[in-house]
Short mmCIF file of C-alpha atoms in Angstrom, two decimals:
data_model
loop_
_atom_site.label_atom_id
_atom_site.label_comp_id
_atom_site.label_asym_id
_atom_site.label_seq_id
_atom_site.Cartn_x
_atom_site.Cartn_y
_atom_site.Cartn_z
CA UNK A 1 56.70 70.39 65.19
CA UNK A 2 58.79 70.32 61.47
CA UNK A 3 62.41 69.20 63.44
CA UNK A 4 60.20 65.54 63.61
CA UNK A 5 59.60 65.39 59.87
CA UNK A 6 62.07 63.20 58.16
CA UNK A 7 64.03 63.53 55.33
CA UNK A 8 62.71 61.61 51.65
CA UNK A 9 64.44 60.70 49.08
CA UNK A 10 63.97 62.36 45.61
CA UNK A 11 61.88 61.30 43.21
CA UNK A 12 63.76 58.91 40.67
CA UNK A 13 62.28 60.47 37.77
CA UNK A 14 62.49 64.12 38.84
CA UNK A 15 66.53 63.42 40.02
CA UNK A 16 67.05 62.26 36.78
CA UNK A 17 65.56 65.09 35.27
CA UNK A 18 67.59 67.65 37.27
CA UNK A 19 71.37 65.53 36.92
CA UNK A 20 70.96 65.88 33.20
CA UNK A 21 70.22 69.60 33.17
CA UNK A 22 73.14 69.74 35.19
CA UNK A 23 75.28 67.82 32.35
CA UNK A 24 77.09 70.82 30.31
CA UNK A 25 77.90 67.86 27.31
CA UNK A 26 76.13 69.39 24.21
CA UNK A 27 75.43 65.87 23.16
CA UNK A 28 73.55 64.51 26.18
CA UNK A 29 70.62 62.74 25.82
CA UNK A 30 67.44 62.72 27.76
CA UNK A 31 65.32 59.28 27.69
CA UNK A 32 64.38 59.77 31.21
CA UNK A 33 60.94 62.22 31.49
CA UNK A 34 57.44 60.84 29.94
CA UNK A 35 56.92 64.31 27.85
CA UNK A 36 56.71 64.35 23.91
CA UNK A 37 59.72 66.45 22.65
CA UNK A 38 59.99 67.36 19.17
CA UNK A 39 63.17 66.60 16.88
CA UNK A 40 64.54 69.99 18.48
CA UNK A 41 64.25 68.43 21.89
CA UNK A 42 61.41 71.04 22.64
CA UNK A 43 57.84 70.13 24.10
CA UNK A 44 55.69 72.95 22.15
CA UNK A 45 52.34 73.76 22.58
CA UNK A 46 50.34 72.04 20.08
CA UNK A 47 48.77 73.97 17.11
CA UNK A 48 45.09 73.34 17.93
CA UNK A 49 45.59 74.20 21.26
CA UNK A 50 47.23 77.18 20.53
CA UNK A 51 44.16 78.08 18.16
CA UNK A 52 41.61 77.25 20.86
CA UNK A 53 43.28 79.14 23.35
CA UNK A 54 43.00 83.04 21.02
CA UNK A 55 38.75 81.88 20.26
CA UNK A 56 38.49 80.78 24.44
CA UNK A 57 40.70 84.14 25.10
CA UNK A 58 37.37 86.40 23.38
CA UNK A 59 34.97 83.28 24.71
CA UNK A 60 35.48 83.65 28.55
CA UNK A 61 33.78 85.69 30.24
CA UNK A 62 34.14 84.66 34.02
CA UNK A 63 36.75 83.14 35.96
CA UNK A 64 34.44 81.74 38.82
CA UNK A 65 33.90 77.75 39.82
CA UNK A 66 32.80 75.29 37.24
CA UNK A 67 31.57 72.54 39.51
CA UNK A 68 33.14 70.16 41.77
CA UNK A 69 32.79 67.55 38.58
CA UNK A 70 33.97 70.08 36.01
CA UNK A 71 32.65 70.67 32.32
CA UNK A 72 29.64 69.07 31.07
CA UNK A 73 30.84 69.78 27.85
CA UNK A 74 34.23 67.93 28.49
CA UNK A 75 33.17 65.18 30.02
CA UNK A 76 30.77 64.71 27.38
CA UNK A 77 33.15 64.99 24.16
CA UNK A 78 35.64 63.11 26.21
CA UNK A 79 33.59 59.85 26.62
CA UNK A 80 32.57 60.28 23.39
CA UNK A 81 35.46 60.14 22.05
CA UNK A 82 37.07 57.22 23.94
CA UNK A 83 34.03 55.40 23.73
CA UNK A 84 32.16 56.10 20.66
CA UNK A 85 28.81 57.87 20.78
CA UNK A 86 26.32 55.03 20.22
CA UNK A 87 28.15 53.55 23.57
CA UNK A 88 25.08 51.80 25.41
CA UNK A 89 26.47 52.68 28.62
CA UNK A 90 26.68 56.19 27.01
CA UNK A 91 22.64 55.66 25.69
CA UNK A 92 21.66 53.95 29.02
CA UNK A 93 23.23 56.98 31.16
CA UNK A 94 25.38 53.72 33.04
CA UNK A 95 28.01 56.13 33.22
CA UNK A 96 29.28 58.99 36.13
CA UNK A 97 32.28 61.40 35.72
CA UNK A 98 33.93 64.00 37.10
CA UNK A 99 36.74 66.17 35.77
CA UNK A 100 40.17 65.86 37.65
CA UNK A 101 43.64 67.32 37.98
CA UNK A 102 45.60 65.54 35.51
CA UNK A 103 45.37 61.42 35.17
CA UNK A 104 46.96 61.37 38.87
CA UNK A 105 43.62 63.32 40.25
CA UNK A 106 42.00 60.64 38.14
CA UNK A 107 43.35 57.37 39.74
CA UNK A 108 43.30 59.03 43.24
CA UNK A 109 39.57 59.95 42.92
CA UNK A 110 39.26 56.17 41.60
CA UNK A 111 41.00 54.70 44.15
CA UNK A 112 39.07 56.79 46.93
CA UNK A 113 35.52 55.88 45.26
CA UNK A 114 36.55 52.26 45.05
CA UNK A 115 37.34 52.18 48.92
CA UNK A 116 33.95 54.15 49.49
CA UNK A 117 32.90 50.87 47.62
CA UNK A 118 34.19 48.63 48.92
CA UNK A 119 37.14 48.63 51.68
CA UNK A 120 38.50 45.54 51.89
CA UNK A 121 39.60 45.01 48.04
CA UNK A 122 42.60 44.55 46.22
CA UNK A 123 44.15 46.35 43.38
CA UNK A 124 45.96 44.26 41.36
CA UNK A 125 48.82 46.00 38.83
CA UNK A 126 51.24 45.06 36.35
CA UNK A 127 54.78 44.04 37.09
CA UNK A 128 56.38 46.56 36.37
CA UNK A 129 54.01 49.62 36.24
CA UNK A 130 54.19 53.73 36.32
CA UNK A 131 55.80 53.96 39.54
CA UNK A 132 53.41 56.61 41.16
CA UNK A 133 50.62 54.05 40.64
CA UNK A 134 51.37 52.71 43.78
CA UNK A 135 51.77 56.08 46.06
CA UNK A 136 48.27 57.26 44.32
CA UNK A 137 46.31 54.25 44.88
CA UNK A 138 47.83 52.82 47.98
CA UNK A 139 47.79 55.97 49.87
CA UNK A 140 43.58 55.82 49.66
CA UNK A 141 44.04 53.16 52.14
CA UNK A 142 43.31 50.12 49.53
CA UNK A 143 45.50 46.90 49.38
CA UNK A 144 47.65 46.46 46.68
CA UNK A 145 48.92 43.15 44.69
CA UNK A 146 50.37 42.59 41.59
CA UNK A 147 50.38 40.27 38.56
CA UNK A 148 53.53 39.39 36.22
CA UNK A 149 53.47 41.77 32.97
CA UNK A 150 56.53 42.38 31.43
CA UNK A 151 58.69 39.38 30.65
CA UNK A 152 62.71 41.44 30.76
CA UNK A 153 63.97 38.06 28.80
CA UNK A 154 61.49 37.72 26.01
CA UNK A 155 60.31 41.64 26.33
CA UNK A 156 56.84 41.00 25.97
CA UNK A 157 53.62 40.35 27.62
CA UNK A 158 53.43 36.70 29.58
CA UNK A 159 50.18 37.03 28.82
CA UNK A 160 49.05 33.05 30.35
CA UNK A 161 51.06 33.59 33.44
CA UNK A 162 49.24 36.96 34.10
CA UNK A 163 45.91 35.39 33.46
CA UNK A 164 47.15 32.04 35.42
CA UNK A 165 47.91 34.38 38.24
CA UNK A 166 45.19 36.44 38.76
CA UNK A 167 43.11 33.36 38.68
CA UNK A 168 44.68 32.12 41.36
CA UNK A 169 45.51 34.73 43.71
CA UNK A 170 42.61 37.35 43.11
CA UNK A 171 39.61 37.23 44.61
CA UNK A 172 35.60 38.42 43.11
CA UNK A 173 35.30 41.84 43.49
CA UNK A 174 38.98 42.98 43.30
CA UNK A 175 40.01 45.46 40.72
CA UNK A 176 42.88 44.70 38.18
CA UNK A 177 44.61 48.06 36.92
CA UNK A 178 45.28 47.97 33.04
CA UNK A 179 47.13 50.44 30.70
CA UNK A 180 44.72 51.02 28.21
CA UNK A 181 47.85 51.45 25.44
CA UNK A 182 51.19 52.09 25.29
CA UNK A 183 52.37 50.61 28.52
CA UNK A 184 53.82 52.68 30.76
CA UNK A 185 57.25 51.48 31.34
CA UNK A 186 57.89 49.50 28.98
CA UNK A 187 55.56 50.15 26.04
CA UNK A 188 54.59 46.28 25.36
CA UNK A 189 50.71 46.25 24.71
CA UNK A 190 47.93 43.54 24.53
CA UNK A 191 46.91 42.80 21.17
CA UNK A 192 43.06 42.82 20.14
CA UNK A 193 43.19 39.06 20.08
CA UNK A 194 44.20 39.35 23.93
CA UNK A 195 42.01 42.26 24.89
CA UNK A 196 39.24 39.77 23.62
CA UNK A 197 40.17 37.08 25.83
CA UNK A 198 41.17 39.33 29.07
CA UNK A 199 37.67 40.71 28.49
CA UNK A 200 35.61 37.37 29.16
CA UNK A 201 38.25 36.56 31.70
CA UNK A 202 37.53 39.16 34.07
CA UNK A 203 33.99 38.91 33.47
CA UNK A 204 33.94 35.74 34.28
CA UNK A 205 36.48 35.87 37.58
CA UNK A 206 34.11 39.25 38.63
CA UNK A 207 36.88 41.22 38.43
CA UNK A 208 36.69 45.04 37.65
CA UNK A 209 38.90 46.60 35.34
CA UNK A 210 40.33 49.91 35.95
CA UNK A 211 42.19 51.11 32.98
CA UNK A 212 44.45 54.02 32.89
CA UNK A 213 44.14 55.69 29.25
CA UNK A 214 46.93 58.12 29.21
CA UNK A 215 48.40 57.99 25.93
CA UNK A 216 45.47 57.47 23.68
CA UNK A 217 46.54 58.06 20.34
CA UNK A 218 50.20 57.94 20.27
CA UNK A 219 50.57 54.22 20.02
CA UNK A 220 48.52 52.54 16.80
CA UNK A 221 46.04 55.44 16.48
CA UNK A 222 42.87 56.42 17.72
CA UNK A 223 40.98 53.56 17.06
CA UNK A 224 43.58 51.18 17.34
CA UNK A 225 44.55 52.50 20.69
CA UNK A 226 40.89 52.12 22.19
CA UNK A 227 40.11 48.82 20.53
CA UNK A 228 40.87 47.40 24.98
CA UNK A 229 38.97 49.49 26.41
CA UNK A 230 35.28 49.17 24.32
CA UNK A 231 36.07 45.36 24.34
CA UNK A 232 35.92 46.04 27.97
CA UNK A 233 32.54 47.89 28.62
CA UNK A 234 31.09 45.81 25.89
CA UNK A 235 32.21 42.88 28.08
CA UNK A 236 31.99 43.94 31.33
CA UNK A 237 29.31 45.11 33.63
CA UNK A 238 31.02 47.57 36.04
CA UNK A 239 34.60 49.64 35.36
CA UNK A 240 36.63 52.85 36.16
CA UNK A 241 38.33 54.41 33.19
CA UNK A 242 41.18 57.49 34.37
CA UNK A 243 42.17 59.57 31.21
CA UNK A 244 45.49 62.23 30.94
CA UNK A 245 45.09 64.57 28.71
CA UNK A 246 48.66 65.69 29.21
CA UNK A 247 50.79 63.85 26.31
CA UNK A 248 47.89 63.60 23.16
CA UNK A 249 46.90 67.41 23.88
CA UNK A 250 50.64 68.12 25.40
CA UNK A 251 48.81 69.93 28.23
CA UNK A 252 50.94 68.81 30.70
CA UNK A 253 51.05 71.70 33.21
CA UNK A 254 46.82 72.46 32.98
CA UNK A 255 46.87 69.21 34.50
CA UNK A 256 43.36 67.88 32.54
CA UNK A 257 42.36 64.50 33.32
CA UNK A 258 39.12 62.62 33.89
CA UNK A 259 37.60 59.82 36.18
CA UNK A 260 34.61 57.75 34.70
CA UNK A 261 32.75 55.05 36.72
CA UNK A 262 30.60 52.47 34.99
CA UNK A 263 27.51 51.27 36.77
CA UNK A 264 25.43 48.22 35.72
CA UNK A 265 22.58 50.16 35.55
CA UNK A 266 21.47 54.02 35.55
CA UNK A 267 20.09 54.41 39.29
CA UNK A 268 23.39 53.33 40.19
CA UNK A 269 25.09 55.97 38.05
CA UNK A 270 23.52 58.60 40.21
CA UNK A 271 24.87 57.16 43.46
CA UNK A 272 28.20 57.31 41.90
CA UNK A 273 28.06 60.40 40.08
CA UNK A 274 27.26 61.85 43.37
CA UNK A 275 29.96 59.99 45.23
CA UNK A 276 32.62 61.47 42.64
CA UNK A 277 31.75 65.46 43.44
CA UNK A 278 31.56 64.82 47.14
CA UNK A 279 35.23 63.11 46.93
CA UNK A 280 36.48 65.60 44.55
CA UNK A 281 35.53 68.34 47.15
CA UNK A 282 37.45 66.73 49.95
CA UNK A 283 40.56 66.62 48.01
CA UNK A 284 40.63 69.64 45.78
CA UNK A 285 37.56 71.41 46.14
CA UNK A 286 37.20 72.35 42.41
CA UNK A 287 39.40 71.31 39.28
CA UNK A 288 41.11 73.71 37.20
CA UNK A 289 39.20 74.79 34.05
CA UNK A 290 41.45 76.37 31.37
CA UNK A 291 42.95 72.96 29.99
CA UNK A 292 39.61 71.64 30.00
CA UNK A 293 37.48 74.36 28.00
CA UNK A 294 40.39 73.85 25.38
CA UNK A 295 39.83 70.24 24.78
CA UNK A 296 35.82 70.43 24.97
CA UNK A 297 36.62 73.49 22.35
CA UNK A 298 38.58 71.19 20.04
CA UNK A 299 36.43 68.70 20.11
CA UNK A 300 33.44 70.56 19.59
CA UNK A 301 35.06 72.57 16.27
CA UNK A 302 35.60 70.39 12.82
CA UNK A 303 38.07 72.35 11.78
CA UNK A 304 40.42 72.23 14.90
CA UNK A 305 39.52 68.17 15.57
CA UNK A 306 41.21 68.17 12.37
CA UNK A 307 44.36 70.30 13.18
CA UNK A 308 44.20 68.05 16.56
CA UNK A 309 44.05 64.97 15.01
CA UNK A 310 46.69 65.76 12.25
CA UNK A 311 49.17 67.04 14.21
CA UNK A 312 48.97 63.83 16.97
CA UNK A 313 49.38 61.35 14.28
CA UNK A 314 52.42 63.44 13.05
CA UNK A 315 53.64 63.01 16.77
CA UNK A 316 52.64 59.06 16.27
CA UNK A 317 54.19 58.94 13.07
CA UNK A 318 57.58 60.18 14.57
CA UNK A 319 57.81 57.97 17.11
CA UNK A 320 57.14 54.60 15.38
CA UNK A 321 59.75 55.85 13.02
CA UNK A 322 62.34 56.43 16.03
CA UNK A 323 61.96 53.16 16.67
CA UNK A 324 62.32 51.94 13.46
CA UNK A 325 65.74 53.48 13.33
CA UNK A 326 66.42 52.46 16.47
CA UNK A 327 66.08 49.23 15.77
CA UNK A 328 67.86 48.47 12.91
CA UNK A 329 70.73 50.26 14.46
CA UNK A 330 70.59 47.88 17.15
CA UNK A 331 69.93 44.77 14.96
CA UNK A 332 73.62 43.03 15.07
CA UNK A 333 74.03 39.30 16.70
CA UNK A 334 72.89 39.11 19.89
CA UNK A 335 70.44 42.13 20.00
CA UNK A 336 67.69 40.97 17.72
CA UNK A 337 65.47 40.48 20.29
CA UNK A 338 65.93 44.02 21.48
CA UNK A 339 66.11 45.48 18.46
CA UNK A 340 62.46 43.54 17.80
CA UNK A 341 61.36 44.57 20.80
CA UNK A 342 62.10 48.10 19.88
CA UNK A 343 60.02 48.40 16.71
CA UNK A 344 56.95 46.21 17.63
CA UNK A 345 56.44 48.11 21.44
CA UNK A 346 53.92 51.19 21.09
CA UNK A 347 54.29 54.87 22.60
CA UNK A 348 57.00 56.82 23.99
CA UNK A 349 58.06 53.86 26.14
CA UNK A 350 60.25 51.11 25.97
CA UNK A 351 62.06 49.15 28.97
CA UNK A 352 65.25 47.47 27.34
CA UNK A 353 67.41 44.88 29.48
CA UNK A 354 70.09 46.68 30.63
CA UNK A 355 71.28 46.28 34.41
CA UNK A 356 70.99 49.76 37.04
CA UNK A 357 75.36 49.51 36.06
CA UNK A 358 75.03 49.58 32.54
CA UNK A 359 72.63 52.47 33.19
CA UNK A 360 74.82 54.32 35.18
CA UNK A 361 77.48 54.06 32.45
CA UNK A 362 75.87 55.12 29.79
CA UNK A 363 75.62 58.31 32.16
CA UNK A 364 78.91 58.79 32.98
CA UNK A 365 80.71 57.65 29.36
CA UNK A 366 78.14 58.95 26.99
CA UNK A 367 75.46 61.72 28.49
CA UNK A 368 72.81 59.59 27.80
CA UNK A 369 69.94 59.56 30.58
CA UNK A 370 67.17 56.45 31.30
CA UNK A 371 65.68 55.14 34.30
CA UNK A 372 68.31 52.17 36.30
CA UNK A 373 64.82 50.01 34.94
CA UNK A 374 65.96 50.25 31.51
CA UNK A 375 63.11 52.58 30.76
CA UNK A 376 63.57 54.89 27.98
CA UNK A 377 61.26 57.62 26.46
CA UNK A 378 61.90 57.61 22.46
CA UNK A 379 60.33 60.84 22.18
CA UNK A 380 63.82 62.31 23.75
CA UNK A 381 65.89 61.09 20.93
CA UNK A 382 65.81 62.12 17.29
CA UNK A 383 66.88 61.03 13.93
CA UNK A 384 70.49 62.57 14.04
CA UNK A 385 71.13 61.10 17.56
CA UNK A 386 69.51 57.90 17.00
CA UNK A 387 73.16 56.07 15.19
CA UNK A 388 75.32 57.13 18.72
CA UNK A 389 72.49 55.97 21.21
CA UNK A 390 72.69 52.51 20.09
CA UNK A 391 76.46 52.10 19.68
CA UNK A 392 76.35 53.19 23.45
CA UNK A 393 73.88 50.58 24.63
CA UNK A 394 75.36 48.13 22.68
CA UNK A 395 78.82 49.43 23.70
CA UNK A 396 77.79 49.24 27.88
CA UNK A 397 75.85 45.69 27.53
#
């Protein structure tokens, strides 16, 4: 039966990945994968994790099943955390989550208990948006739509035109996919001001928000970066929430993620909370525990919230300087508004106007590796680098 399967084409990302580890220059430089590198160019495994893993190591006792839902205990200190304890629909048990494989298992059990739901919605998402949004969602069978984002002139938000849009176009009842911070591709967020008003908005249109929180804490802080999302379920009657906990715990390959439905009310909950182990065993059958039992360990110790904590805002701290020197190395007539753009955007991600050419250029002259979008990861460059990426970019544009 395999000689009728036909060939696909690579993943863009994951070619990218694999042409520059095939570039022998010294000096290359890789802007293209969405992992946290260090000024060494080296994704290391975080202190506190590192720590959990030697108490969890005498801790264990059993390698059998957790659940089809996963920890209690990290589910628990992960809503907590993203939510804030006093939460009401944390106090009035409104919530239902499950434990997935990464943020990917997240969205896909999402998707598949929104088309449990209700079938004939549509999922509205940002213009641009991570690309495998669309294979993850799409592929549960729902409809998908989108709404402008990312301005590529101004390099902002058009922040009226997506409201204006999905007033017009989207029905009650759809779902509108958010980036809770740090916008994956191009790393313009809402501000607080517009969180407030996209809050009401939705609320009133009886749209549900599903927001993706992958990158918690690497864009303002942790506060800061969850400032959306409470506005949200303070707002809001019903939601999904997906949450990575690849890139703030750098647990990439545990694959540690988490779905969490909102209900209006508790009975509801239980429907839902049932809904999400009954999907979760049709896909995967059980999640993988190690990653998990780390974070619900971190976040249950003081002492190694702390080391957590510090260590993520020296990965935040990095960053936002990167693109401080970024920018002003950029700044010269004609590139201010890139170079603003630059220093203002939050995360690893930033999606600068160059064309798929200039791209491929700055690949073939200088070693120097982003997406044909324009999408670089500022986490993959580093202070000493930082003076020869922009005379390149400004060089090809």
């Amino acid at each position: 039966m395999f000689e009728y399967l036909v060939p696909r084409a690579p993943d863009a990302i994951i070619a990218l990945m694999e042409a520059c580890k095939a570039d022998k220059n010294p000096d290359k430089i890789d802007l293209g994968v969405g992992v946290y590198k260090n000024d060494a160019g080296e994704t290391r495994v975080m202190k506190a994790v590192k720590e959990a893993e030697k108490l969890w190591w005498k801790e264990e006792t059993t390698k059998t099943y957790v659940s089809t839902v996963g920890r209690p205990d990290f589910r628990q200190a992960m809503v907590e955390m993203m939510f804030g304890e006093k939460n009401p629909v944390i106090t009035e048990s409104r919530i239902a989550t499950a434990q997935a494989g990464g943020g990917s298992g997240a969205l896909r059990i999402g998707a598949e208990i929104l088309k449990s739901a209700a079938p004939d919605i549509t999922v509205w998402a940002s213009t641009p948006t991570w690309a495998n949004h669309i294979p993850l969602i799409s592929s549960a069978g729902l409809k998908m739509d989108y709404y402008p984002y990312y301005n590529r002139d101004t390099l902002g938000v058009d922040f009226h035109d997506m409201l204006d849009h999905l007033r017009d176009k989207a029905k009650p009842g759809d779902v509108v996919l958010l980036h809770g911070c740090c916008h994956n591709p191009t790393g313009a967020d809402l501000t607080p001001a517009q969180w407030d008003i996209l809050a009401e908005f939705l609320n009133n249109e009886s749209l549900i928000p599903f927001v993706d929180l992958a990158y918690f804490g690497l864009g303002q802080g942790m506060k800061e970066d969850v400032y959306g999302l409470r506005k949200i379920l303070e707002i809001c009657p019903e939601a999904l929430v997906a949450a990575s906990c690849s890139k703030n715990f750098g647990l990439y390959r545990e694959r540690v993620g988490l779905i969490v439905v909102v209900a209006k009310d508790a009975e509801t909950a239980k429907i839902a909370q049932s809904q999400l182990g009954s999907i979760q065993r049709k896909i995967i059958s059980m999640p993988p525990d190690h990653g998990a039992a780390l974070v619900a360990r971190i976040l249950g110790d003081k002492s190694l919230r702390k080391m957590w904590i510090d260590e993520l805002d020296e990965m935040r701290t990095r960053m936002i300087d990167l693109r401080r020197q970024l920018s002003e190395a950029l700044s010269v007539q004609g590139a201010e508004t890139m170079a603003a753009a630059v220093k203002n955007q939050n995360g690893m991600f930033s999606t600068l106007p160059v064309s798929v050419e200039q791209a491929e250029s700055l690949r073939e002259k200088y070693s120097i590796y982003m997406t044909n979008s324009g999408r670089i990861n500022i986490a993959g460059a580093n202070k000493d680098n930082i003076p020869r990426l922009a005379e390149a970019i400004l060089d090809v544009m």
